[in-house]
Short mmCIF file of C-alpha atoms and ligand atoms in Angstrom, two decimals:
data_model
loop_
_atom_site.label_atom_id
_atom_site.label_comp_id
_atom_site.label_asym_id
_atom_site.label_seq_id
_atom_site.Cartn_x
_atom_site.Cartn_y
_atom_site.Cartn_z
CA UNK A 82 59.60 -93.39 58.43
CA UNK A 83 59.35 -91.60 61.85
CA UNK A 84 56.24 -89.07 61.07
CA UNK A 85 53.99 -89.80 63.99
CA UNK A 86 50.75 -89.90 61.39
CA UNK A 87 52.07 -92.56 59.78
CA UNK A 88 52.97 -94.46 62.55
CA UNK A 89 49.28 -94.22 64.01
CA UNK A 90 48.48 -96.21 60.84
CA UNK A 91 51.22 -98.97 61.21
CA UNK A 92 49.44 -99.91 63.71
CA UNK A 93 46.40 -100.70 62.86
CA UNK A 94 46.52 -102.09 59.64
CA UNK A 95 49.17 -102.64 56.58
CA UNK A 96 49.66 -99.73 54.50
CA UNK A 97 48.86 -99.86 51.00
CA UNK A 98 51.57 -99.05 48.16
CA UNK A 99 50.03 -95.93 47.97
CA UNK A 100 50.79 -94.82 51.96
CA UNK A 101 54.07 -96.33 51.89
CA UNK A 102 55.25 -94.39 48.69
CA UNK A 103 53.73 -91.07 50.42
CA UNK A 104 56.00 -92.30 53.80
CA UNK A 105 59.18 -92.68 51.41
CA UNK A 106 58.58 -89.34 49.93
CA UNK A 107 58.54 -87.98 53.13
CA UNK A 108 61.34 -89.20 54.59
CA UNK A 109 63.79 -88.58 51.44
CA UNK A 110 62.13 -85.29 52.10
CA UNK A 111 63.21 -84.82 55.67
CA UNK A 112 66.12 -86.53 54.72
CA UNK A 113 66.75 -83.88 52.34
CA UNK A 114 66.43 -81.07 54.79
CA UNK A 115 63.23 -79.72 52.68
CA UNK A 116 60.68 -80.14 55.70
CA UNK A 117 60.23 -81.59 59.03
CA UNK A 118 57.91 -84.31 60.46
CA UNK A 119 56.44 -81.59 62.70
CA UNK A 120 55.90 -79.16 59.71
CA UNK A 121 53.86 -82.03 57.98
CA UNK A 122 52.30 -83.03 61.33
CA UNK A 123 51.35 -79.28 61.36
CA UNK A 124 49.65 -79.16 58.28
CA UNK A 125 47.73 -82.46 58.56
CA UNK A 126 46.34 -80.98 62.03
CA UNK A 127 45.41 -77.70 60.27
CA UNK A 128 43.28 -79.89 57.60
CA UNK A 129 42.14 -82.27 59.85
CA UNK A 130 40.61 -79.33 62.03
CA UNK A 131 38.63 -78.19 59.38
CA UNK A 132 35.10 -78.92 58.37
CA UNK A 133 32.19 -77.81 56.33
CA UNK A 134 31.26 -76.01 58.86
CA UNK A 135 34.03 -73.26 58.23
CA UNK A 136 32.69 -72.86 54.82
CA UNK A 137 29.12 -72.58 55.92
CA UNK A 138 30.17 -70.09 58.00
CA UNK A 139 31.30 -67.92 55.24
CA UNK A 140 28.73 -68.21 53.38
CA UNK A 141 26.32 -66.98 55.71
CA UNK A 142 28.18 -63.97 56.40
CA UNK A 143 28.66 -63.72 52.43
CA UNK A 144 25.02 -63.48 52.08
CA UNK A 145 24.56 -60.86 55.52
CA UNK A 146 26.80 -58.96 54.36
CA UNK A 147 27.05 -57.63 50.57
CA UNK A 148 30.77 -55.66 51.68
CA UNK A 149 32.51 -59.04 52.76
CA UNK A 150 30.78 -60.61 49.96
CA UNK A 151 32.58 -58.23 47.53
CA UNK A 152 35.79 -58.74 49.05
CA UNK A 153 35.43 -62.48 49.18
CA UNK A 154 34.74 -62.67 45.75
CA UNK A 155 37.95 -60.85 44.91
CA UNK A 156 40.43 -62.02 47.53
CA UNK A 157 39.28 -64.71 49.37
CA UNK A 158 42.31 -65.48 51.51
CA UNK A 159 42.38 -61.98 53.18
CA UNK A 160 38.54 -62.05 53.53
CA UNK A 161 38.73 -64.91 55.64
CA UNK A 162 41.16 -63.55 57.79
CA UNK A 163 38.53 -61.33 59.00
CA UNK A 164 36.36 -64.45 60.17
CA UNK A 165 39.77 -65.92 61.72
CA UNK A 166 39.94 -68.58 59.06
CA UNK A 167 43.59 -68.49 58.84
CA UNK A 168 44.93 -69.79 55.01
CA UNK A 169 48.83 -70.30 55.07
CA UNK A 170 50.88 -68.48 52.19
CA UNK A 171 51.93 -71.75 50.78
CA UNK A 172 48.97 -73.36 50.18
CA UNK A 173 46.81 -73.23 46.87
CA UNK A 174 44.89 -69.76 46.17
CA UNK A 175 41.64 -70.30 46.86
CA UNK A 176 38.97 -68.29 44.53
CA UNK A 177 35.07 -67.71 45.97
CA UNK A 178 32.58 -67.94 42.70
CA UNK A 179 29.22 -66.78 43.41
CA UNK A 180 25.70 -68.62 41.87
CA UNK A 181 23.72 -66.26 40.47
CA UNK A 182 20.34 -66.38 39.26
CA UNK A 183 21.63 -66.74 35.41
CA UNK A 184 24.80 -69.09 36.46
CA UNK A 185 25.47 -72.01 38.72
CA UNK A 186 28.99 -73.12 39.24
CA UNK A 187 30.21 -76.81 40.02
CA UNK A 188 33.45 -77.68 40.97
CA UNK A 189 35.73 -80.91 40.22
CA UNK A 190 39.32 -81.88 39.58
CA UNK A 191 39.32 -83.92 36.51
CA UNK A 192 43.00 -84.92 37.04
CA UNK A 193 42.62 -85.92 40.84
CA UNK A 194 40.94 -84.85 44.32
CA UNK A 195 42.12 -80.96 44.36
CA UNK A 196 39.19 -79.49 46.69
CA UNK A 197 38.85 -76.22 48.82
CA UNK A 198 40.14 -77.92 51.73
CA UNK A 199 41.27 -74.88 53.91
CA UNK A 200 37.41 -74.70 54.53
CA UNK A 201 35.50 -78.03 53.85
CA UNK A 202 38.22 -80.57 55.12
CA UNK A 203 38.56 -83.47 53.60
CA UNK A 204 36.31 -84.14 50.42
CA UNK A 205 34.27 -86.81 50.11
CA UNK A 206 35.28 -90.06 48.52
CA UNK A 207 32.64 -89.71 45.37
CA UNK A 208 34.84 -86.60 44.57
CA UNK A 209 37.58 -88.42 44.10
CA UNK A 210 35.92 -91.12 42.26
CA UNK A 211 36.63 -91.34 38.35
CA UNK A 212 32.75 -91.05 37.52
CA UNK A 213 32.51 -87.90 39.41
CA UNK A 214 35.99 -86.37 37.84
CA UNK A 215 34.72 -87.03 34.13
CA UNK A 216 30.78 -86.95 34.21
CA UNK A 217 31.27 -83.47 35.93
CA UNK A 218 32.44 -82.07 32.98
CA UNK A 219 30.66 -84.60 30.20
CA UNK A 220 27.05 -84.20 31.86
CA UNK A 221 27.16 -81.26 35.02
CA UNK A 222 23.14 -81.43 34.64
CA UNK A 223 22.88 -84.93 35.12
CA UNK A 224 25.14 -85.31 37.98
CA UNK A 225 23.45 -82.92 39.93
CA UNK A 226 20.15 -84.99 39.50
CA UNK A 227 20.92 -87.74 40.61
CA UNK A 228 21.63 -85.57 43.82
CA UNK A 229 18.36 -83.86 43.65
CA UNK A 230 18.97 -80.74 42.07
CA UNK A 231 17.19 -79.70 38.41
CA UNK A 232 18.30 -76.51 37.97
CA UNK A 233 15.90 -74.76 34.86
CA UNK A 234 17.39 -74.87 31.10
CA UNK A 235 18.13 -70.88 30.90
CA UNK A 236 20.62 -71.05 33.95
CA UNK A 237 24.01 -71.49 32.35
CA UNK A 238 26.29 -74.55 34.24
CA UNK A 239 30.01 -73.72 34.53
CA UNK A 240 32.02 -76.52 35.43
CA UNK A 241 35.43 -75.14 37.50
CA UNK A 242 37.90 -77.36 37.49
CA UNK A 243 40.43 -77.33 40.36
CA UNK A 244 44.08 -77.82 40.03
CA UNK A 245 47.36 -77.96 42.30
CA UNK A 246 47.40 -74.52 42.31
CA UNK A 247 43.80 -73.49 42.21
CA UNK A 248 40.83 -74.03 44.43
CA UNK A 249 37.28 -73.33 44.30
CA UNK A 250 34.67 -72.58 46.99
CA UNK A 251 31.32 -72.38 45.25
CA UNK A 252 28.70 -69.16 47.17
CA UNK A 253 25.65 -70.78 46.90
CA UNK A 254 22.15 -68.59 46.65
CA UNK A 255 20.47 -67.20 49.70
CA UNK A 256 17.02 -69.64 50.06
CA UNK A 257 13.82 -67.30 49.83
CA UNK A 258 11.74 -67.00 52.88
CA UNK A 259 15.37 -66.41 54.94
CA UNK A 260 15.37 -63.10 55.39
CA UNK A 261 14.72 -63.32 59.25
CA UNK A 262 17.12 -65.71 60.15
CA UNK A 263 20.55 -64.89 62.07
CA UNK A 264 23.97 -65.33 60.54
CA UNK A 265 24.10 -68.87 62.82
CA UNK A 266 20.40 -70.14 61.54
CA UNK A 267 21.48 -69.30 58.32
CA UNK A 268 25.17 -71.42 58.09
CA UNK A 269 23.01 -74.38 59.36
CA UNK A 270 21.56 -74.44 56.17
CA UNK A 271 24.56 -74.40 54.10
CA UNK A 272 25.54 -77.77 53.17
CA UNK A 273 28.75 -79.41 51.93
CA UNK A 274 27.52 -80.05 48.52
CA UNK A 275 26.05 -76.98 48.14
CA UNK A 276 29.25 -75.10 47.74
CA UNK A 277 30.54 -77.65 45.61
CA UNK A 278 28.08 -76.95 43.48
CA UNK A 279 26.56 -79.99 42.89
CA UNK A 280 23.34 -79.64 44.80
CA UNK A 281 21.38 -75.88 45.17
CA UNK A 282 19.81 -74.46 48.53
CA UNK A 283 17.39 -72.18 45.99
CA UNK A 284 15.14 -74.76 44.52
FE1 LIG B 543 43.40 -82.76 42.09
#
């Protein structure tokens, strides 16, 4: 139990059953020879370092751009190497679904807390929550109320849910009355919960 992450947290507090099993795993997996502290040290850095603010960043270029839209739609991780948004090989594929103006996508994982890390960071504890994970799915519309967004009856909800190996980004729609802004004025307005679906930047 040498992982310098975990001993940050020794310190300040006891560690629930939870963090201890994930420090056993680890070191039977060290132990093992099947990774390093450093290589899991690595990876926690890489996630920590990200923010919404890497997704917002797609998006506006998404919307600037219809060509990097198109290939961001159909292979996300080599479209963000073009912004420098690096996604190692062995994590999840990551899949970009755009809202249109007849469908609006929301994104959960029913089973646990699988989110598009590699460019939101960490997600937000009512994602994880149990209410979230099921009423996503039972009742999309009604979530999405009660965080101010009534989308009209004839746009079709598709609920995406995420999985181990399978992450979503949601491409929100381009506010009217934006067409002057720059690609920086433009990611200001893209929020978190906008590209997980469960608010809209259209109205
Ligand atoms: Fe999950």
């Amino acid at each position: 139990m040498t992982a310098t992450h975990v001993v940050d947290h020794i310190h300040d507090q006891p560690m629930s059953e939870v963090a201890l099993r994930s420090v056993a795993i680890e070191a039977l997996l060290a132990e093992k020879g099947l990774l390093t502290a450093d290589e899991v040290q690595r990876q926690v850095d890489l996630m920590d370092g990200r923010t919404p603010a890497d997704g917002a960043r797609v998006v506006a270029r998404a919307w600037i751009d219809p060509d990097f839209k198109a290939r961001l739609l159909s292979d996300a991780r080599s479209a963000l190497g073009e912004l420098g948004i690096e996604i190692p090989a062995d994590t999840p594929h990551l899949t970009v679904v755009e809202n249109t103006e007849d469908v609006h996508n929301l994104v959960v994982c029913t089973l646990c807390s699988c989110y598009p890390r590699m460019l939101l960071g960490r997600p937000p504890d009512w994602y994880k929550s149990l209410a979230y994970r099921s009423r996503a799915v039972s009742d999309p519309r009604g979530v999405m109320a009660e965080f101010g967004t009534v989308l009209p009856a004839d746009i079709r909800v598709d609920v995406l849910d995420s999985t181990a190996d399978m992450r979503y980004l949601v491409l929100p729609r381009r506010p009217e009355g934006t067409e002057g802004m720059s690609e920086e004025e433009l990611a200001a307005l893209v929020t978190r919960d906008s590209m997980i679906g469960v608010t809209s930047l259209s109205g």
